[in-house]
Amino acid sequence: MLQRRNSKQRSVIRDYLWGRIDHPTAEKLYNEIRVEHPKMSLGTVYRNLMLLTDLGEIQAIDVGDGITHFDPNPAPHAHFYCTKCHQVHDIHIADYDRVKEMFASHDEGIIERCNVNMIGICKDCKSE
């Protein structure tokens, strides 16, 4: 496997992602980063986010809005996308492996990863 050195840009991106729960897009992250690092391009941010995804350090998630969101939590969990405010929220399922097992009985191949996305209106938007 090709070894990749830890670049300064990748470290900056990791720092901006650390501890976040808002599932930013590459563009949102780029707009935040460029305030302190004006020479970093959107392409650099996107390429490094995809590399971090490939390395298993973060998750790239598609919640159905046509935009890739990035989650710094690589552990298996579900996501809820609000169609009104367009926010993505984590949903932690106590026995996530059981969800995978529900589909494993189908003879479609070997399930390596299971993504669960729910779409609707979040509790904040529901109460408005």
Coordinates of C-alpha atoms in Angstrom, one line a residue:
M1 CA 0.0 0.0 0.0
L2 CA 1.2 3.5 -0.8
Q3 CA 2.3 5.4 2.2
R4 CA 1.2 9.0 2.3
R5 CA 3.0 11.6 4.3
N6 CA 1.0 13.7 6.7
S7 CA 0.7 17.1 4.9
K8 CA 0.2 20.4 6.6
Q9 CA -3.0 20.9 4.7
R10 CA -4.4 17.5 5.8
S11 CA -3.5 18.5 9.4
V12 CA -5.4 21.8 9.1
I13 CA -8.4 19.9 7.7
R14 CA -8.3 17.4 10.5
D15 CA -8.2 20.3 13.1
Y16 CA -11.2 22.0 11.5
L17 CA -13.2 18.7 11.6
W18 CA -12.2 17.6 15.1
G19 CA -15.2 17.3 17.4
R20 CA -17.7 18.6 14.9
I21 CA -21.2 17.3 14.8
D22 CA -22.6 19.5 11.9
H23 CA -21.4 17.2 9.0
P24 CA -20.0 20.0 6.9
T25 CA -19.6 19.9 3.1
A26 CA -16.2 20.5 1.5
E27 CA -17.3 24.0 0.5
K28 CA -18.4 24.9 4.0
L29 CA -15.1 23.6 5.4
Y30 CA -13.1 25.4 2.7
N31 CA -14.9 28.7 3.5
E32 CA -13.9 28.4 7.1
I33 CA -10.4 27.3 6.5
R34 CA -9.5 30.0 3.9
V35 CA -10.0 32.7 6.5
E36 CA -6.7 31.6 8.2
H37 CA -5.2 29.7 5.2
P38 CA -6.1 31.8 2.1
K39 CA -3.7 29.8 -0.2
M40 CA -5.6 26.5 0.4
S41 CA -7.9 25.7 -2.6
L42 CA -11.3 24.1 -2.6
G43 CA -9.7 21.2 -4.6
T44 CA -7.1 20.6 -1.9
V45 CA -9.7 20.5 0.8
Y46 CA -11.9 18.1 -1.3
R47 CA -9.0 15.8 -2.2
N48 CA -7.8 15.6 1.4
L49 CA -11.3 14.9 2.7
M50 CA -11.6 12.1 0.2
L51 CA -8.2 10.7 1.2
L52 CA -9.2 10.9 4.9
T53 CA -12.4 9.0 3.9
D54 CA -10.3 6.3 2.1
L55 CA -8.1 6.0 5.1
G56 CA -11.1 5.4 7.3
E57 CA -10.5 8.4 9.5
I58 CA -13.7 10.1 8.5
Q59 CA -17.0 9.3 6.7
A60 CA -18.3 10.8 3.5
I61 CA -22.0 10.6 3.6
D62 CA -24.7 11.1 1.0
V63 CA -28.0 11.9 2.7
G64 CA -29.9 12.5 -0.6
D65 CA -29.5 16.2 -1.0
G66 CA -26.9 15.8 -3.8
I67 CA -24.0 17.1 -1.7
T68 CA -21.4 15.0 0.1
H69 CA -21.2 15.8 3.8
F70 CA -18.2 14.8 5.9
D71 CA -18.5 13.2 9.4
P72 CA -15.3 13.1 11.6
N73 CA -16.8 10.1 13.5
P74 CA -15.8 7.0 11.5
A75 CA -17.7 4.6 13.9
P76 CA -20.8 3.0 12.5
H77 CA -23.9 5.1 13.2
A78 CA -27.0 6.4 11.3
H79 CA -27.8 9.8 10.0
F80 CA -31.0 11.9 9.9
Y81 CA -31.3 14.6 7.3
C82 CA -33.9 17.3 7.8
T83 CA -35.6 18.4 4.6
K84 CA -36.5 21.7 6.1
C85 CA -33.3 23.1 7.7
H86 CA -31.0 20.8 5.7
Q87 CA -29.0 19.8 8.8
V88 CA -27.6 16.3 9.3
H89 CA -27.8 14.7 12.7
D90 CA -26.2 11.6 14.1
I91 CA -28.4 8.8 15.3
H92 CA -26.7 6.2 17.5
I93 CA -28.1 2.8 17.4
A94 CA -27.1 0.5 20.3
D95 CA -26.7 -2.6 18.2
Y96 CA -25.7 -1.3 14.7
D97 CA -24.3 -4.7 13.7
R98 CA -27.8 -6.2 14.0
V99 CA -28.9 -3.8 11.3
K100 CA -26.2 -5.3 9.0
E101 CA -27.3 -8.8 10.0
M102 CA -30.8 -8.1 8.8
F103 CA -29.5 -7.7 5.3
A104 CA -26.8 -10.3 5.4
S105 CA -29.3 -13.1 4.8
H106 CA -29.9 -11.8 1.3
D107 CA -27.5 -13.5 -1.2
E108 CA -26.4 -10.3 -2.9
G109 CA -22.8 -10.6 -1.8
I110 CA -20.7 -9.8 1.3
I111 CA -21.7 -6.6 3.2
E112 CA -18.6 -4.7 4.2
R113 CA -20.3 -1.5 5.3
C114 CA -23.8 -0.5 6.1
N115 CA -25.1 3.1 5.8
V116 CA -28.4 4.1 7.3
N117 CA -29.8 7.5 6.4
M118 CA -33.2 8.7 7.5
I119 CA -34.9 11.7 5.9
G120 CA -37.7 13.8 7.4
I121 CA -38.3 16.9 9.5
C122 CA -36.2 17.3 12.7
K123 CA -37.7 18.0 16.1
D124 CA -36.6 21.7 16.0
C125 CA -38.3 22.3 12.6
K126 CA -41.3 20.2 13.7
S127 CA -41.9 22.5 16.7
E128 CA -41.8 25.7 14.6

